[in-house]
Amino acid sequence: MAPRPPARAPRRTAVLPWRRTTSRLLLVDGRDRLLLLCARDPRSRGARWWFTVGGAVEKGEDHVQAALRELREETGLHLPADRLGPVVWTRRARFRTTWRRIDQHEEYRLLVITDDEAAALRIDPHEARYGHRWWSAADLAATRETVRPRGMDVLLPAVLAGGGAPLHLGDVDEGTEPDRAPSP
């Protein structure tokens, strides 16, 4: 009987990250408060974070169409495209979910709504499974909770004051480093 060749270790293949493009809204009420939704990280018991309205740009959509669709899905508001401001921030975020690695490009636009529109919001409980809240810049500065992107307490007032050209908030690996906001 011939000797058996040594067993080979299983070959590892690199898993490429899923590339995703998102269109996000800084949904602000008449008192300069920002609406954030809350999610939990299933990989870490009790971990949660707050995030802006918005989501993935789907096939056949541009960023504005995606933002308006996400606004309808998450808040019940149906608003025309001319209500959206221009892009104020961009960011590249890399992170891992339970199932995959994600490499995400984000665009943020300002949308200021009236008091009547704020009262008419119907937050989809599936989209904001762990709650939603209006945040002032002072609330954002004082919280110990995770808010993405970080630094909105400093960045939001600049946007509300009519800050200039779009600001790139950086390329962030949320799994290994906290994201830092550049100065406006």
JSON list of C-alpha atoms in Angstrom, two decimals:
[
{"chain": "A", "resi": 1, "resn": "MET", "atom": "CA", "xyz": [0.00, 0.00, 0.00]},
{"chain": "A", "resi": 2, "resn": "ALA", "atom": "CA", "xyz": [1.34, 3.39, -1.01]},
{"chain": "A", "resi": 3, "resn": "PRO", "atom": "CA", "xyz": [1.68, 6.07, 1.67]},
{"chain": "A", "resi": 4, "resn": "ARG", "atom": "CA", "xyz": [-1.06, 8.71, 1.69]},
{"chain": "A", "resi": 5, "resn": "PRO", "atom": "CA", "xyz": [-0.06, 12.23, 0.82]},
{"chain": "A", "resi": 6, "resn": "PRO", "atom": "CA", "xyz": [-0.26, 14.69, 3.71]},
{"chain": "A", "resi": 7, "resn": "ALA", "atom": "CA", "xyz": [-3.65, 16.33, 4.18]},
{"chain": "A", "resi": 8, "resn": "ARG", "atom": "CA", "xyz": [-3.89, 19.81, 2.81]},
{"chain": "A", "resi": 9, "resn": "ALA", "atom": "CA", "xyz": [-5.19, 22.64, 4.86]},
{"chain": "A", "resi": 10, "resn": "PRO", "atom": "CA", "xyz": [-8.43, 24.05, 3.48]},
{"chain": "A", "resi": 11, "resn": "ARG", "atom": "CA", "xyz": [-7.76, 26.88, 1.11]},
{"chain": "A", "resi": 12, "resn": "ARG", "atom": "CA", "xyz": [-8.93, 30.26, 2.37]},
{"chain": "A", "resi": 13, "resn": "THR", "atom": "CA", "xyz": [-10.41, 32.64, -0.10]},
{"chain": "A", "resi": 14, "resn": "ALA", "atom": "CA", "xyz": [-10.65, 36.33, 0.51]},
{"chain": "A", "resi": 15, "resn": "VAL", "atom": "CA", "xyz": [-14.18, 37.55, 1.01]},
{"chain": "A", "resi": 16, "resn": "LEU", "atom": "CA", "xyz": [-14.61, 40.80, -0.82]},
{"chain": "A", "resi": 17, "resn": "PRO", "atom": "CA", "xyz": [-16.70, 43.44, 0.93]},
{"chain": "A", "resi": 18, "resn": "TRP", "atom": "CA", "xyz": [-20.15, 44.22, -0.37]},
{"chain": "A", "resi": 19, "resn": "ARG", "atom": "CA", "xyz": [-20.03, 47.69, -1.91]},
{"chain": "A", "resi": 20, "resn": "ARG", "atom": "CA", "xyz": [-23.05, 49.79, -1.07]},
{"chain": "A", "resi": 21, "resn": "THR", "atom": "CA", "xyz": [-24.04, 53.36, -1.90]},
{"chain": "A", "resi": 22, "resn": "THR", "atom": "CA", "xyz": [-26.43, 55.21, 0.40]},
{"chain": "A", "resi": 23, "resn": "SER", "atom": "CA", "xyz": [-28.32, 58.46, 0.35]},
{"chain": "A", "resi": 24, "resn": "ARG", "atom": "CA", "xyz": [-28.99, 59.87, 3.80]},
{"chain": "A", "resi": 25, "resn": "LEU", "atom": "CA", "xyz": [-30.99, 62.82, 5.11]},
{"chain": "A", "resi": 26, "resn": "LEU", "atom": "CA", "xyz": [-30.32, 65.25, 7.90]},
{"chain": "A", "resi": 27, "resn": "LEU", "atom": "CA", "xyz": [-34.03, 65.58, 8.71]},
{"chain": "A", "resi": 28, "resn": "VAL", "atom": "CA", "xyz": [-34.32, 68.71, 10.86]},
{"chain": "A", "resi": 29, "resn": "ASP", "atom": "CA", "xyz": [-37.41, 70.27, 12.45]},
{"chain": "A", "resi": 30, "resn": "GLY", "atom": "CA", "xyz": [-38.20, 73.97, 13.02]},
{"chain": "A", "resi": 31, "resn": "ARG", "atom": "CA", "xyz": [-36.25, 73.94, 16.31]},
{"chain": "A", "resi": 32, "resn": "ASP", "atom": "CA", "xyz": [-33.01, 72.76, 14.62]},
{"chain": "A", "resi": 33, "resn": "ARG", "atom": "CA", "xyz": [-33.35, 69.23, 16.04]},
{"chain": "A", "resi": 34, "resn": "LEU", "atom": "CA", "xyz": [-32.17, 66.25, 14.02]},
{"chain": "A", "resi": 35, "resn": "LEU", "atom": "CA", "xyz": [-34.28, 63.09, 13.78]},
{"chain": "A", "resi": 36, "resn": "LEU", "atom": "CA", "xyz": [-32.25, 59.94, 14.42]},
{"chain": "A", "resi": 37, "resn": "LEU", "atom": "CA", "xyz": [-33.38, 56.32, 14.34]},
{"chain": "A", "resi": 38, "resn": "CYS", "atom": "CA", "xyz": [-31.99, 53.61, 16.62]},
{"chain": "A", "resi": 39, "resn": "ALA", "atom": "CA", "xyz": [-30.68, 50.13, 15.77]},
{"chain": "A", "resi": 40, "resn": "ARG", "atom": "CA", "xyz": [-28.96, 47.38, 17.71]},
{"chain": "A", "resi": 41, "resn": "ASP", "atom": "CA", "xyz": [-25.91, 45.38, 16.72]},
{"chain": "A", "resi": 42, "resn": "PRO", "atom": "CA", "xyz": [-26.87, 41.70, 16.92]},
{"chain": "A", "resi": 43, "resn": "ARG", "atom": "CA", "xyz": [-23.20, 40.74, 17.31]},
{"chain": "A", "resi": 44, "resn": "SER", "atom": "CA", "xyz": [-22.81, 42.59, 20.61]},
{"chain": "A", "resi": 45, "resn": "ARG", "atom": "CA", "xyz": [-25.43, 42.21, 23.32]},
{"chain": "A", "resi": 46, "resn": "GLY", "atom": "CA", "xyz": [-27.01, 45.54, 24.16]},
{"chain": "A", "resi": 47, "resn": "ALA", "atom": "CA", "xyz": [-24.94, 47.55, 21.68]},
{"chain": "A", "resi": 48, "resn": "ARG", "atom": "CA", "xyz": [-26.93, 50.14, 19.77]},
{"chain": "A", "resi": 49, "resn": "TRP", "atom": "CA", "xyz": [-26.37, 53.19, 17.65]},
{"chain": "A", "resi": 50, "resn": "TRP", "atom": "CA", "xyz": [-28.30, 56.16, 16.30]},
{"chain": "A", "resi": 51, "resn": "PHE", "atom": "CA", "xyz": [-28.35, 56.97, 12.59]},
{"chain": "A", "resi": 52, "resn": "THR", "atom": "CA", "xyz": [-29.96, 59.34, 10.10]},
{"chain": "A", "resi": 53, "resn": "VAL", "atom": "CA", "xyz": [-32.95, 58.67, 7.87]},
{"chain": "A", "resi": 54, "resn": "GLY", "atom": "CA", "xyz": [-31.94, 57.13, 4.55]},
{"chain": "A", "resi": 55, "resn": "GLY", "atom": "CA", "xyz": [-30.49, 54.01, 3.05]},
{"chain": "A", "resi": 56, "resn": "ALA", "atom": "CA", "xyz": [-29.29, 52.18, -0.03]},
{"chain": "A", "resi": 57, "resn": "VAL", "atom": "CA", "xyz": [-29.54, 53.55, -3.53]},
{"chain": "A", "resi": 58, "resn": "GLU", "atom": "CA", "xyz": [-31.40, 50.83, -5.42]},
{"chain": "A", "resi": 59, "resn": "LYS", "atom": "CA", "xyz": [-30.92, 49.85, -9.06]},
{"chain": "A", "resi": 60, "resn": "GLY", "atom": "CA", "xyz": [-32.41, 52.46, -11.37]},
{"chain": "A", "resi": 61, "resn": "GLU", "atom": "CA", "xyz": [-32.42, 55.22, -8.72]},
{"chain": "A", "resi": 62, "resn": "ASP", "atom": "CA", "xyz": [-30.27, 58.26, -8.30]},
{"chain": "A", "resi": 63, "resn": "HIS", "atom": "CA", "xyz": [-29.32, 59.59, -4.87]},
{"chain": "A", "resi": 64, "resn": "VAL", "atom": "CA", "xyz": [-32.25, 62.02, -4.68]},
{"chain": "A", "resi": 65, "resn": "GLN", "atom": "CA", "xyz": [-34.81, 59.37, -5.66]},
{"chain": "A", "resi": 66, "resn": "ALA", "atom": "CA", "xyz": [-33.33, 57.01, -3.06]},
{"chain": "A", "resi": 67, "resn": "ALA", "atom": "CA", "xyz": [-33.47, 59.68, -0.35]},
{"chain": "A", "resi": 68, "resn": "LEU", "atom": "CA", "xyz": [-37.13, 60.45, -1.10]},
{"chain": "A", "resi": 69, "resn": "ARG", "atom": "CA", "xyz": [-38.07, 56.74, -1.18]},
{"chain": "A", "resi": 70, "resn": "GLU", "atom": "CA", "xyz": [-36.29, 56.13, 2.13]},
{"chain": "A", "resi": 71, "resn": "LEU", "atom": "CA", "xyz": [-38.01, 59.19, 3.61]},
{"chain": "A", "resi": 72, "resn": "ARG", "atom": "CA", "xyz": [-41.42, 57.74, 2.63]},
{"chain": "A", "resi": 73, "resn": "GLU", "atom": "CA", "xyz": [-40.55, 54.26, 3.90]},
{"chain": "A", "resi": 74, "resn": "GLU", "atom": "CA", "xyz": [-39.08, 55.37, 7.23]},
{"chain": "A", "resi": 75, "resn": "THR", "atom": "CA", "xyz": [-41.24, 58.37, 8.14]},
{"chain": "A", "resi": 76, "resn": "GLY", "atom": "CA", "xyz": [-44.34, 58.31, 5.95]},
{"chain": "A", "resi": 77, "resn": "LEU", "atom": "CA", "xyz": [-43.54, 61.78, 4.54]},
{"chain": "A", "resi": 78, "resn": "HIS", "atom": "CA", "xyz": [-44.08, 62.31, 0.80]},
{"chain": "A", "resi": 79, "resn": "LEU", "atom": "CA", "xyz": [-42.10, 65.37, -0.25]},
{"chain": "A", "resi": 80, "resn": "PRO", "atom": "CA", "xyz": [-40.93, 66.65, -3.65]},
{"chain": "A", "resi": 81, "resn": "ALA", "atom": "CA", "xyz": [-37.29, 66.55, -4.73]},
{"chain": "A", "resi": 82, "resn": "ASP", "atom": "CA", "xyz": [-36.97, 70.34, -4.69]},
{"chain": "A", "resi": 83, "resn": "ARG", "atom": "CA", "xyz": [-37.24, 70.27, -0.88]},
{"chain": "A", "resi": 84, "resn": "LEU", "atom": "CA", "xyz": [-33.89, 68.48, -0.56]},
{"chain": "A", "resi": 85, "resn": "GLY", "atom": "CA", "xyz": [-30.75, 70.50, -0.14]},
{"chain": "A", "resi": 86, "resn": "PRO", "atom": "CA", "xyz": [-27.50, 69.75, -1.93]},
{"chain": "A", "resi": 87, "resn": "VAL", "atom": "CA", "xyz": [-25.01, 67.21, -0.62]},
{"chain": "A", "resi": 88, "resn": "VAL", "atom": "CA", "xyz": [-23.43, 68.61, 2.56]},
{"chain": "A", "resi": 89, "resn": "TRP", "atom": "CA", "xyz": [-21.35, 65.61, 3.69]},
{"chain": "A", "resi": 90, "resn": "THR", "atom": "CA", "xyz": [-19.88, 62.46, 2.22]},
{"chain": "A", "resi": 91, "resn": "ARG", "atom": "CA", "xyz": [-18.30, 59.57, 4.06]},
{"chain": "A", "resi": 92, "resn": "ARG", "atom": "CA", "xyz": [-16.90, 56.14, 3.35]},
{"chain": "A", "resi": 93, "resn": "ALA", "atom": "CA", "xyz": [-17.61, 53.65, 6.11]},
{"chain": "A", "resi": 94, "resn": "ARG", "atom": "CA", "xyz": [-16.36, 50.09, 6.34]},
{"chain": "A", "resi": 95, "resn": "PHE", "atom": "CA", "xyz": [-17.97, 47.76, 8.84]},
{"chain": "A", "resi": 96, "resn": "ARG", "atom": "CA", "xyz": [-19.04, 44.18, 9.42]},
{"chain": "A", "resi": 97, "resn": "THR", "atom": "CA", "xyz": [-22.50, 42.80, 10.03]},
{"chain": "A", "resi": 98, "resn": "THR", "atom": "CA", "xyz": [-23.34, 39.30, 11.18]},
{"chain": "A", "resi": 99, "resn": "TRP", "atom": "CA", "xyz": [-23.30, 38.10, 7.60]},
{"chain": "A", "resi": 100, "resn": "ARG", "atom": "CA", "xyz": [-20.83, 40.23, 5.63]},
{"chain": "A", "resi": 101, "resn": "ARG", "atom": "CA", "xyz": [-18.29, 43.01, 5.38]},
{"chain": "A", "resi": 102, "resn": "ILE", "atom": "CA", "xyz": [-19.60, 46.24, 3.89]},
{"chain": "A", "resi": 103, "resn": "ASP", "atom": "CA", "xyz": [-17.76, 49.08, 2.17]},
{"chain": "A", "resi": 104, "resn": "GLN", "atom": "CA", "xyz": [-20.28, 51.92, 2.03]},
{"chain": "A", "resi": 105, "resn": "HIS", "atom": "CA", "xyz": [-20.26, 55.32, 0.32]},
{"chain": "A", "resi": 106, "resn": "GLU", "atom": "CA", "xyz": [-22.63, 57.79, 1.99]},
{"chain": "A", "resi": 107, "resn": "GLU", "atom": "CA", "xyz": [-24.06, 61.12, 0.84]},
{"chain": "A", "resi": 108, "resn": "TYR", "atom": "CA", "xyz": [-25.91, 63.40, 3.27]},
{"chain": "A", "resi": 109, "resn": "ARG", "atom": "CA", "xyz": [-28.43, 66.12, 2.34]},
{"chain": "A", "resi": 110, "resn": "LEU", "atom": "CA", "xyz": [-30.26, 68.58, 4.56]},
{"chain": "A", "resi": 111, "resn": "LEU", "atom": "CA", "xyz": [-34.07, 68.52, 4.70]},
{"chain": "A", "resi": 112, "resn": "VAL", "atom": "CA", "xyz": [-35.76, 71.02, 6.99]},
{"chain": "A", "resi": 113, "resn": "ILE", "atom": "CA", "xyz": [-39.41, 70.18, 7.64]},
{"chain": "A", "resi": 114, "resn": "THR", "atom": "CA", "xyz": [-42.29, 72.27, 8.97]},
{"chain": "A", "resi": 115, "resn": "ASP", "atom": "CA", "xyz": [-43.91, 71.73, 12.35]},
{"chain": "A", "resi": 116, "resn": "ASP", "atom": "CA", "xyz": [-46.96, 70.24, 10.60]},
{"chain": "A", "resi": 117, "resn": "GLU", "atom": "CA", "xyz": [-44.74, 67.79, 8.70]},
{"chain": "A", "resi": 118, "resn": "ALA", "atom": "CA", "xyz": [-42.94, 66.87, 11.94]},
{"chain": "A", "resi": 119, "resn": "ALA", "atom": "CA", "xyz": [-46.31, 66.20, 13.60]},
{"chain": "A", "resi": 120, "resn": "ALA", "atom": "CA", "xyz": [-47.35, 64.03, 10.63]},
{"chain": "A", "resi": 121, "resn": "LEU", "atom": "CA", "xyz": [-44.32, 61.71, 10.87]},
{"chain": "A", "resi": 122, "resn": "ARG", "atom": "CA", "xyz": [-45.19, 58.04, 11.14]},
{"chain": "A", "resi": 123, "resn": "ILE", "atom": "CA", "xyz": [-41.94, 56.28, 11.96]},
{"chain": "A", "resi": 124, "resn": "ASP", "atom": "CA", "xyz": [-41.92, 52.72, 10.64]},
{"chain": "A", "resi": 125, "resn": "PRO", "atom": "CA", "xyz": [-41.20, 50.49, 13.66]},
{"chain": "A", "resi": 126, "resn": "HIS", "atom": "CA", "xyz": [-39.36, 48.02, 11.43]},
{"chain": "A", "resi": 127, "resn": "GLU", "atom": "CA", "xyz": [-36.97, 50.75, 10.27]},
{"chain": "A", "resi": 128, "resn": "ALA", "atom": "CA", "xyz": [-36.44, 52.17, 13.78]},
{"chain": "A", "resi": 129, "resn": "ARG", "atom": "CA", "xyz": [-36.92, 48.98, 15.74]},
{"chain": "A", "resi": 130, "resn": "TYR", "atom": "CA", "xyz": [-35.34, 50.40, 18.90]},
{"chain": "A", "resi": 131, "resn": "GLY", "atom": "CA", "xyz": [-36.75, 53.90, 18.79]},
{"chain": "A", "resi": 132, "resn": "HIS", "atom": "CA", "xyz": [-36.35, 57.34, 17.31]},
{"chain": "A", "resi": 133, "resn": "ARG", "atom": "CA", "xyz": [-35.64, 60.71, 18.79]},
{"chain": "A", "resi": 134, "resn": "TRP", "atom": "CA", "xyz": [-35.16, 64.38, 17.94]},
{"chain": "A", "resi": 135, "resn": "TRP", "atom": "CA", "xyz": [-31.66, 65.56, 18.93]},
{"chain": "A", "resi": 136, "resn": "SER", "atom": "CA", "xyz": [-30.37, 69.10, 19.37]},
{"chain": "A", "resi": 137, "resn": "ALA", "atom": "CA", "xyz": [-26.68, 69.84, 18.83]},
{"chain": "A", "resi": 138, "resn": "ALA", "atom": "CA", "xyz": [-26.38, 70.08, 22.64]},
{"chain": "A", "resi": 139, "resn": "ASP", "atom": "CA", "xyz": [-28.01, 66.63, 23.02]},
{"chain": "A", "resi": 140, "resn": "LEU", "atom": "CA", "xyz": [-25.55, 65.22, 20.49]},
{"chain": "A", "resi": 141, "resn": "ALA", "atom": "CA", "xyz": [-22.60, 66.78, 22.35]},
{"chain": "A", "resi": 142, "resn": "ALA", "atom": "CA", "xyz": [-23.75, 65.41, 25.71]},
{"chain": "A", "resi": 143, "resn": "THR", "atom": "CA", "xyz": [-24.63, 61.84, 24.76]},
{"chain": "A", "resi": 144, "resn": "ARG", "atom": "CA", "xyz": [-22.46, 58.84, 25.55]},
{"chain": "A", "resi": 145, "resn": "GLU", "atom": "CA", "xyz": [-24.41, 56.77, 23.02]},
{"chain": "A", "resi": 146, "resn": "THR", "atom": "CA", "xyz": [-23.01, 55.94, 19.60]},
{"chain": "A", "resi": 147, "resn": "VAL", "atom": "CA", "xyz": [-24.21, 58.29, 16.87]},
{"chain": "A", "resi": 148, "resn": "ARG", "atom": "CA", "xyz": [-23.13, 57.83, 13.26]},
{"chain": "A", "resi": 149, "resn": "PRO", "atom": "CA", "xyz": [-21.44, 59.76, 11.89]},
{"chain": "A", "resi": 150, "resn": "ARG", "atom": "CA", "xyz": [-19.67, 61.05, 14.96]},
{"chain": "A", "resi": 151, "resn": "GLY", "atom": "CA", "xyz": [-19.13, 64.75, 15.41]},
{"chain": "A", "resi": 152, "resn": "MET", "atom": "CA", "xyz": [-22.60, 65.83, 14.34]},
{"chain": "A", "resi": 153, "resn": "ASP", "atom": "CA", "xyz": [-22.80, 68.09, 17.39]},
{"chain": "A", "resi": 154, "resn": "VAL", "atom": "CA", "xyz": [-20.17, 70.29, 15.73]},
{"chain": "A", "resi": 155, "resn": "LEU", "atom": "CA", "xyz": [-21.03, 69.62, 12.10]},
{"chain": "A", "resi": 156, "resn": "LEU", "atom": "CA", "xyz": [-24.81, 70.09, 12.23]},
{"chain": "A", "resi": 157, "resn": "PRO", "atom": "CA", "xyz": [-24.80, 73.78, 13.31]},
{"chain": "A", "resi": 158, "resn": "ALA", "atom": "CA", "xyz": [-22.44, 74.59, 10.43]},
{"chain": "A", "resi": 159, "resn": "VAL", "atom": "CA", "xyz": [-24.82, 72.92, 7.96]},
{"chain": "A", "resi": 160, "resn": "LEU", "atom": "CA", "xyz": [-27.82, 74.74, 9.44]},
{"chain": "A", "resi": 161, "resn": "ALA", "atom": "CA", "xyz": [-25.94, 78.03, 9.10]},
{"chain": "A", "resi": 162, "resn": "GLY", "atom": "CA", "xyz": [-25.51, 77.35, 5.37]},
{"chain": "A", "resi": 163, "resn": "GLY", "atom": "CA", "xyz": [-22.04, 75.79, 5.46]},
{"chain": "A", "resi": 164, "resn": "GLY", "atom": "CA", "xyz": [-20.24, 75.81, 2.10]},
{"chain": "A", "resi": 165, "resn": "ALA", "atom": "CA", "xyz": [-19.08, 73.02, -0.15]},
{"chain": "A", "resi": 166, "resn": "PRO", "atom": "CA", "xyz": [-19.66, 69.38, 0.67]},
{"chain": "A", "resi": 167, "resn": "LEU", "atom": "CA", "xyz": [-17.39, 68.15, 3.44]},
{"chain": "A", "resi": 168, "resn": "HIS", "atom": "CA", "xyz": [-15.86, 64.66, 3.29]},
{"chain": "A", "resi": 169, "resn": "LEU", "atom": "CA", "xyz": [-16.08, 63.21, 6.80]},
{"chain": "A", "resi": 170, "resn": "GLY", "atom": "CA", "xyz": [-13.38, 60.67, 6.10]},
{"chain": "A", "resi": 171, "resn": "ASP", "atom": "CA", "xyz": [-12.83, 57.02, 5.34]},
{"chain": "A", "resi": 172, "resn": "VAL", "atom": "CA", "xyz": [-13.76, 55.18, 8.50]},
{"chain": "A", "resi": 173, "resn": "ASP", "atom": "CA", "xyz": [-13.36, 51.58, 9.57]},
{"chain": "A", "resi": 174, "resn": "GLU", "atom": "CA", "xyz": [-16.06, 51.38, 12.21]},
{"chain": "A", "resi": 175, "resn": "GLY", "atom": "CA", "xyz": [-14.91, 47.96, 13.34]},
{"chain": "A", "resi": 176, "resn": "THR", "atom": "CA", "xyz": [-11.45, 49.06, 14.43]},
{"chain": "A", "resi": 177, "resn": "GLU", "atom": "CA", "xyz": [-11.49, 52.79, 14.98]},
{"chain": "A", "resi": 178, "resn": "PRO", "atom": "CA", "xyz": [-13.97, 55.42, 16.05]},
{"chain": "A", "resi": 179, "resn": "ASP", "atom": "CA", "xyz": [-14.96, 57.78, 13.30]},
{"chain": "A", "resi": 180, "resn": "ARG", "atom": "CA", "xyz": [-13.82, 61.30, 13.85]},
{"chain": "A", "resi": 181, "resn": "ALA", "atom": "CA", "xyz": [-15.43, 64.35, 12.39]},
{"chain": "A", "resi": 182, "resn": "PRO", "atom": "CA", "xyz": [-13.21, 66.90, 10.72]},
{"chain": "A", "resi": 183, "resn": "SER", "atom": "CA", "xyz": [-13.60, 70.54, 11.68]},
{"chain": "A", "resi": 184, "resn": "PRO", "atom": "CA", "xyz": [-16.27, 72.29, 9.59]}
]
